[in-house]
PDB file of C-alpha atoms in Angstrom:
ATOM      1  CA  ALA A   1       0.172  -0.311  -0.007  1.00 87.00           C
ATOM      2  CA  ASP A   2       2.716   2.831   1.025  1.00 88.00           C
ATOM      3  CA  LYS A   3       4.319   1.468  -2.789  1.00 94.00           C
ATOM      4  CA  TYR A   4       1.335   2.225  -4.292  1.00 95.00           C
ATOM      5  CA  GLU A   5       0.334   4.871  -2.157  1.00 93.00           C
ATOM      6  CA  ALA A   6      -3.187   2.678  -1.670  1.00 94.00           C
ATOM      7  CA  LEU A   7      -5.986   2.568   0.794  1.00 94.00           C
ATOM      8  CA  VAL A   8      -5.932   0.251   2.925  1.00 95.00           C
ATOM      9  CA  MET A   9      -9.339  -1.844   3.567  1.00 95.00           C
ATOM     10  CA  ILE A  10     -10.488  -5.039   5.962  1.00 95.00           C
ATOM     11  CA  ASP A  11     -13.387  -7.548   5.990  1.00 93.00           C
ATOM     12  CA  GLU A  12     -13.721  -8.494   9.384  1.00 90.00           C
ATOM     13  CA  SER A  13     -16.993  -9.695   8.936  1.00 86.00           C
ATOM     14  CA  HIS A  14     -15.636 -12.757  11.078  1.00 82.00           C
ATOM     15  CA  CYS A  15     -13.110 -10.825  13.289  1.00 84.00           C
ATOM     16  CA  SER A  16     -14.684  -8.271  15.182  1.00 82.00           C
ATOM     17  CA  GLY A  17     -15.777  -9.528  18.252  1.00 80.00           C
ATOM     18  CA  PHE A  18     -13.384 -13.233  17.976  1.00 79.00           C
ATOM     19  CA  ILE A  19      -9.522 -11.761  16.822  1.00 85.00           C
ATOM     20  CA  GLY A  20      -7.515  -9.998  18.257  1.00 85.00           C
ATOM     21  CA  LYS A  21      -6.980 -10.109  22.272  1.00 84.00           C
ATOM     22  CA  THR A  22      -9.949  -7.256  23.228  1.00 84.00           C
ATOM     23  CA  GLY A  23     -11.363  -8.830  20.175  1.00 82.00           C
ATOM     24  CA  ARG A  24     -11.088  -5.338  17.474  1.00 85.00           C
ATOM     25  CA  GLY A  25      -9.969  -7.740  14.810  1.00 88.00           C
ATOM     26  CA  THR A  26      -7.855  -9.174  12.107  1.00 90.00           C
ATOM     27  CA  HIS A  27      -5.693  -5.432  12.741  1.00 91.00           C
ATOM     28  CA  GLU A  28      -5.395  -5.995  16.183  1.00 91.00           C
ATOM     29  CA  HIS A  29      -4.348  -8.856  16.051  1.00 90.00           C
ATOM     30  CA  PHE A  30      -1.565  -8.097  13.573  1.00 92.00           C
ATOM     31  CA  ASN A  31      -0.543  -5.193  15.399  1.00 93.00           C
ATOM     32  CA  VAL A  32      -1.326  -3.104  12.573  1.00 93.00           C
ATOM     33  CA  MET A  33      -4.508  -0.594  13.754  1.00 90.00           C
ATOM     34  CA  ASP A  34      -2.680   2.329  12.796  1.00 91.00           C
ATOM     35  CA  ARG A  35      -2.303   1.014   9.068  1.00 93.00           C
ATOM     36  CA  ILE A  36      -6.010   0.560   8.066  1.00 95.00           C
ATOM     37  CA  ASP A  37      -8.234   3.312   6.696  1.00 95.00           C
ATOM     38  CA  ILE A  38     -11.212   1.341   6.249  1.00 95.00           C
ATOM     39  CA  ILE A  39     -12.617  -1.395   7.869  1.00 94.00           C
ATOM     40  CA  THR A  40     -16.623  -3.045   6.719  1.00 91.00           C
ATOM     41  CA  GLY A  41     -17.680  -5.418   9.069  1.00 88.00           C
ATOM     42  CA  THR A  42     -21.758  -7.429   9.785  1.00 86.00           C
ATOM     43  CA  LEU A  43     -23.932  -7.279  12.635  1.00 83.00           C
ATOM     44  CA  GLY A  44     -24.669 -10.694  12.830  1.00 78.00           C
ATOM     45  CA  LYS A  45     -21.495 -12.793  14.292  1.00 76.00           C
ATOM     46  CA  ALA A  46     -20.355 -11.010  17.201  1.00 73.00           C
ATOM     47  CA  LEU A  47     -22.363  -8.728  17.957  1.00 71.00           C
ATOM     48  CA  GLY A  48     -25.771 -10.130  18.366  1.00 68.00           C
ATOM     49  CA  GLY A  49     -28.063  -9.054  15.355  1.00 63.00           C
ATOM     50  CA  ALA A  50     -29.522 -10.391  12.982  1.00 68.00           C
ATOM     51  CA  SER A  51     -28.846  -7.674  10.128  1.00 79.00           C
ATOM     52  CA  GLY A  52     -27.179  -4.912   8.998  1.00 82.00           C
ATOM     53  CA  GLY A  53     -23.081  -4.290   9.052  1.00 84.00           C
ATOM     54  CA  PHE A  54     -20.897  -1.347   9.933  1.00 87.00           C
ATOM     55  CA  THR A  55     -17.948   0.261   7.641  1.00 90.00           C
ATOM     56  CA  SER A  56     -15.725   2.930   9.288  1.00 92.00           C
ATOM     57  CA  GLY A  57     -13.036   5.522   9.065  1.00 95.00           C
ATOM     58  CA  LYS A  58     -11.675   8.403   8.637  1.00 95.00           C
ATOM     59  CA  LYS A  59     -14.236  11.004   8.782  1.00 96.00           C
ATOM     60  CA  GLU A  60     -13.760  12.121   4.425  1.00 95.00           C
ATOM     61  CA  ILE A  61     -13.565   8.718   4.202  1.00 94.00           C
ATOM     62  CA  ILE A  62     -17.236   7.862   5.552  1.00 93.00           C
ATOM     63  CA  ASP A  63     -18.125  10.972   3.689  1.00 93.00           C
ATOM     64  CA  MET A  64     -17.434  10.593   0.684  1.00 92.00           C
ATOM     65  CA  LEU A  65     -19.066   6.635   0.654  1.00 90.00           C
ATOM     66  CA  ARG A  66     -21.623   7.925   1.886  1.00 88.00           C
ATOM     67  CA  GLN A  67     -22.046   9.828  -1.447  1.00 89.00           C
ATOM     68  CA  ARG A  68     -21.046   7.371  -4.450  1.00 88.00           C
ATOM     69  CA  SER A  69     -22.338   3.614  -1.745  1.00 85.00           C
ATOM     70  CA  ARG A  70     -25.512   2.544  -4.513  1.00 80.00           C
ATOM     71  CA  PRO A  71     -26.038  -0.419  -1.660  1.00 76.00           C
ATOM     72  CA  TYR A  72     -26.253   2.260   1.021  1.00 76.00           C
ATOM     73  CA  LEU A  73     -27.997   5.007  -0.698  1.00 76.00           C
ATOM     74  CA  PHE A  74     -30.611   2.956  -1.502  1.00 78.00           C
ATOM     75  CA  SER A  75     -30.699   0.472   1.197  1.00 79.00           C
ATOM     76  CA  ASN A  76     -32.852   0.828   4.675  1.00 79.00           C
ATOM     77  CA  THR A  77     -31.868   2.158   7.858  1.00 81.00           C
ATOM     78  CA  LEU A  78     -30.861  -0.415  10.348  1.00 81.00           C
ATOM     79  CA  ALA A  79     -33.556  -1.070  12.581  1.00 83.00           C
ATOM     80  CA  PRO A  80     -32.390   1.042  16.295  1.00 88.00           C
ATOM     81  CA  ALA A  81     -33.171  -2.699  18.127  1.00 86.00           C
ATOM     82  CA  ILE A  82     -30.244  -3.787  16.061  1.00 84.00           C
ATOM     83  CA  ALA A  83     -28.199  -1.398  16.628  1.00 83.00           C
ATOM     84  CA  GLY A  84     -28.784  -1.134  20.524  1.00 86.00           C
ATOM     85  CA  ALA A  85     -27.944  -4.848  20.572  1.00 85.00           C
ATOM     86  CA  SER A  86     -24.120  -4.641  18.870  1.00 84.00           C
ATOM     87  CA  VAL A  87     -23.728  -1.143  20.975  1.00 85.00           C
ATOM     88  CA  ALA A  88     -24.351  -3.238  23.885  1.00 86.00           C
ATOM     89  CA  VAL A  89     -22.320  -6.405  22.320  1.00 83.00           C
ATOM     90  CA  LEU A  90     -19.230  -3.578  21.686  1.00 82.00           C
ATOM     91  CA  ASN A  91     -19.520  -2.024  25.203  1.00 85.00           C
ATOM     92  CA  MET A  92     -19.275  -5.259  27.174  1.00 83.00           C
ATOM     93  CA  LEU A  93     -17.026  -6.695  24.943  1.00 80.00           C
ATOM     94  CA  SER A  94     -14.685  -3.698  25.784  1.00 81.00           C
ATOM     95  CA  GLY A  95     -15.458  -3.605  29.866  1.00 85.00           C
ATOM     96  CA  THR A  96     -13.672  -7.566  29.528  1.00 87.00           C
ATOM     97  CA  THR A  97     -12.915 -10.563  26.948  1.00 88.00           C
ATOM     98  CA  THR A  98     -13.548 -13.019  29.279  1.00 90.00           C
ATOM     99  CA  LEU A  99     -15.864 -14.186  26.163  1.00 88.00           C
ATOM    100  CA  ARG A 100     -13.508 -13.855  23.436  1.00 88.00           C
ATOM    101  CA  ASP A 101     -11.042 -15.570  25.720  1.00 91.00           C
ATOM    102  CA  LYS A 102     -13.629 -18.841  26.045  1.00 94.00           C
ATOM    103  CA  LEU A 103     -14.343 -19.155  22.552  1.00 92.00           C
ATOM    104  CA  GLU A 104     -10.972 -18.200  21.841  1.00 92.00           C
ATOM    105  CA  SER A 105     -10.554 -21.827  24.344  1.00 96.00           C
ATOM    106  CA  ASN A 106     -13.018 -23.543  22.505  1.00 97.00           C
ATOM    107  CA  THR A 107     -11.990 -23.446  19.065  1.00 96.00           C
ATOM    108  CA  LYS A 108      -8.776 -24.601  19.627  1.00 97.00           C
ATOM    109  CA  TYR A 109     -10.304 -27.296  21.983  1.00 98.00           C
ATOM    110  CA  PHE A 110     -12.799 -28.348  18.803  1.00 98.00           C
ATOM    111  CA  ARG A 111     -10.183 -27.786  15.832  1.00 98.00           C
ATOM    112  CA  GLU A 112      -7.549 -29.990  18.371  1.00 98.00           C
ATOM    113  CA  LYS A 113      -9.911 -32.905  18.703  1.00 98.00           C
ATOM    114  CA  MET A 114     -11.124 -32.451  15.037  1.00 98.00           C
ATOM    115  CA  THR A 115      -8.261 -32.797  14.053  1.00 98.00           C
ATOM    116  CA  GLU A 116      -7.027 -35.503  16.717  1.00 98.00           C
ATOM    117  CA  ALA A 117     -10.448 -37.835  15.313  1.00 98.00           C
ATOM    118  CA  GLY A 118      -9.141 -37.950  11.272  1.00 98.00           C
ATOM    119  CA  PHE A 119     -11.243 -34.646  10.004  1.00 98.00           C
ATOM    120  CA  ASP A 120      -9.336 -32.804   7.290  1.00 98.00           C
ATOM    121  CA  ILE A 121      -9.489 -28.568   9.033  1.00 97.00           C
ATOM    122  CA  LYS A 122      -8.038 -26.225   7.578  1.00 90.00           C
ATOM    123  CA  PRO A 123      -5.573 -24.062  10.024  1.00 90.00           C
ATOM    124  CA  GLY A 124      -6.484 -21.917  11.353  1.00 89.00           C
ATOM    125  CA  PHE A 125      -7.545 -20.171  15.345  1.00 88.00           C
ATOM    126  CA  HIS A 126     -11.307 -18.692  14.261  1.00 88.00           C
ATOM    127  CA  PRO A 127     -13.996 -20.233  15.825  1.00 91.00           C
ATOM    128  CA  ILE A 128     -15.977 -20.656  12.817  1.00 90.00           C
ATOM    129  CA  VAL A 129     -14.686 -24.041  11.346  1.00 96.00           C
ATOM    130  CA  PRO A 130     -13.889 -25.796   8.251  1.00 97.00           C
ATOM    131  CA  VAL A 131     -14.693 -28.610   8.984  1.00 98.00           C
ATOM    132  CA  MET A 132     -12.754 -30.173   4.769  1.00 98.00           C
ATOM    133  CA  LEU A 133     -15.101 -33.285   2.847  1.00 98.00           C
ATOM    134  CA  TYR A 134     -14.003 -31.570  -0.625  1.00 98.00           C
ATOM    135  CA  ASP A 135     -17.625 -34.060  -2.012  1.00 97.00           C
ATOM    136  CA  ALA A 136     -20.612 -31.544  -1.876  1.00 97.00           C
ATOM    137  CA  LYS A 137     -23.105 -35.171  -1.521  1.00 98.00           C
ATOM    138  CA  ILE A 138     -20.957 -35.741   1.254  1.00 98.00           C
ATOM    139  CA  ALA A 139     -21.384 -32.523   3.227  1.00 98.00           C
ATOM    140  CA  GLN A 140     -25.513 -32.649   2.451  1.00 98.00           C
ATOM    141  CA  THR A 141     -25.107 -36.378   4.089  1.00 98.00           C
ATOM    142  CA  PHE A 142     -22.972 -34.675   5.837  1.00 98.00           C
ATOM    143  CA  ALA A 143     -25.368 -31.785   7.642  1.00 98.00           C
ATOM    144  CA  ALA A 144     -28.326 -33.955   7.531  1.00 98.00           C
ATOM    145  CA  LYS A 145     -27.152 -37.081   9.520  1.00 98.00           C
ATOM    146  CA  MET A 146     -25.733 -34.343  12.188  1.00 98.00           C
ATOM    147  CA  LEU A 147     -29.251 -32.960  11.731  1.00 98.00           C
ATOM    148  CA  GLU A 148     -30.789 -35.892  13.628  1.00 98.00           C
ATOM    149  CA  GLU A 149     -27.558 -36.503  16.049  1.00 98.00           C
ATOM    150  CA  GLY A 150     -29.116 -32.952  17.409  1.00 97.00           C
ATOM    151  CA  ILE A 151     -25.659 -30.809  16.680  1.00 97.00           C
ATOM    152  CA  TYR A 152     -26.804 -28.514  13.637  1.00 96.00           C
ATOM    153  CA  VAL A 153     -24.272 -26.670  11.238  1.00 96.00           C
ATOM    154  CA  ILE A 154     -24.788 -26.099   7.700  1.00 94.00           C
ATOM    155  CA  GLY A 155     -22.845 -28.204   4.767  1.00 96.00           C
ATOM    156  CA  PHE A 156     -21.346 -25.286   2.268  1.00 96.00           C
ATOM    157  CA  PHE A 157     -20.203 -26.743  -1.851  1.00 97.00           C
ATOM    158  CA  TYR A 158     -19.878 -25.224  -5.417  1.00 96.00           C
ATOM    159  CA  PRO A 159     -21.001 -21.970  -6.339  1.00 96.00           C
ATOM    160  CA  VAL A 160     -20.869 -21.350  -2.068  1.00 95.00           C
ATOM    161  CA  VAL A 161     -16.616 -22.614  -1.830  1.00 96.00           C
ATOM    162  CA  PRO A 162     -14.741 -24.540  -5.593  1.00 96.00           C
ATOM    163  CA  GLN A 163     -15.791 -27.122  -6.832  1.00 96.00           C
ATOM    164  CA  GLY A 164     -14.114 -29.783  -4.968  1.00 97.00           C
ATOM    165  CA  LYS A 165     -13.436 -27.809  -1.957  1.00 98.00           C
ATOM    166  CA  ALA A 166     -16.774 -28.621  -0.338  1.00 98.00           C
ATOM    167  CA  ARG A 167     -16.794 -27.855   3.492  1.00 98.00           C
ATOM    168  CA  ILE A 168     -19.097 -28.672   6.300  1.00 98.00           C
ATOM    169  CA  ARG A 169     -18.633 -24.995   8.850  1.00 95.00           C
ATOM    170  CA  VAL A 170     -18.623 -25.199  12.846  1.00 96.00           C
ATOM    171  CA  GLN A 171     -19.983 -21.842  13.819  1.00 92.00           C
ATOM    172  CA  LEU A 172     -18.630 -22.017  18.539  1.00 93.00           C
ATOM    173  CA  SER A 173     -19.550 -19.661  20.567  1.00 90.00           C
ATOM    174  CA  ALA A 174     -18.507 -18.188  23.575  1.00 90.00           C
ATOM    175  CA  GLY A 175     -22.203 -19.902  25.493  1.00 91.00           C
ATOM    176  CA  HIS A 176     -21.002 -23.806  24.447  1.00 95.00           C
ATOM    177  CA  GLU A 177     -19.504 -25.349  27.399  1.00 98.00           C
ATOM    178  CA  GLN A 178     -16.858 -28.515  27.080  1.00 97.00           C
ATOM    179  CA  HIS A 179     -19.798 -31.380  26.791  1.00 98.00           C
ATOM    180  CA  HIS A 180     -21.544 -29.090  24.478  1.00 98.00           C
ATOM    181  CA  LEU A 181     -17.595 -29.588  21.977  1.00 98.00           C
ATOM    182  CA  ASP A 182     -17.856 -33.256  23.422  1.00 99.00           C
ATOM    183  CA  LYS A 183     -21.035 -33.822  21.689  1.00 98.00           C
ATOM    184  CA  ALA A 184     -20.616 -32.787  18.608  1.00 98.00           C
ATOM    185  CA  ILE A 185     -17.666 -33.790  18.740  1.00 99.00           C
ATOM    186  CA  ALA A 186     -18.795 -37.645  18.885  1.00 99.00           C
ATOM    187  CA  ALA A 187     -21.418 -36.812  16.713  1.00 99.00           C
ATOM    188  CA  PHE A 188     -18.552 -35.699  13.988  1.00 99.00           C
ATOM    189  CA  THR A 189     -16.882 -39.134  15.236  1.00 99.00           C
ATOM    190  CA  LYS A 190     -19.639 -40.902  14.165  1.00 99.00           C
ATOM    191  CA  VAL A 191     -20.785 -39.757  11.192  1.00 99.00           C
ATOM    192  CA  GLY A 192     -17.310 -38.976   9.727  1.00 98.00           C
ATOM    193  CA  LYS A 193     -17.050 -43.321  10.167  1.00 98.00           C
ATOM    194  CA  GLU A 194     -20.726 -43.605   8.998  1.00 98.00           C
ATOM    195  CA  LEU A 195     -19.793 -41.302   5.780  1.00 98.00           C
ATOM    196  CA  GLY A 196     -15.886 -43.028   5.220  1.00 97.00           C
ATOM    197  CA  VAL A 197     -15.110 -39.689   6.143  1.00 96.00           C
ATOM    198  CA  ILE A 198     -12.379 -40.465   8.274  1.00 97.00           C
TER     199      ILE A 198
END
């Protein structure tokens, strides 16, 4: 960016509230807080909202985006209840890292145990965990069988992900206790063996 005098924009939809020492996102995690010009994200994940998102940056950038961004110009306003809930979550997250720390612990535990069980887990530290199955039909069948086991997960396949990269996406939460994770891991293992995945 420095070489070409470019602005740096990051999409924090899967990072706000999760990643970084205080949950501020990848820019906090990689210690580049002062190097980012535009941050976008969603209110639908860690911030607890059912819809909506945000774009943040310097006033001059935001003013320009407000005038030129068609999605902004032709969108309905965010419901006050969603905005209020998101602000409350931000205040809660800025007061303590307890939930973020628990989510980090849950994520590490789940990733380790699933790998030990023989699943191909995309590397990382993120609480949205891709369990790679590669085949679209297997991903669909796997998700259906997991629901029969009382575990709701979603199979992702082309065109959502590249062909041959089908997966189950697991979204972990600070609300999960270890017995919840163990139940999910046991169900994954059972279904994985039934379908010949592991």
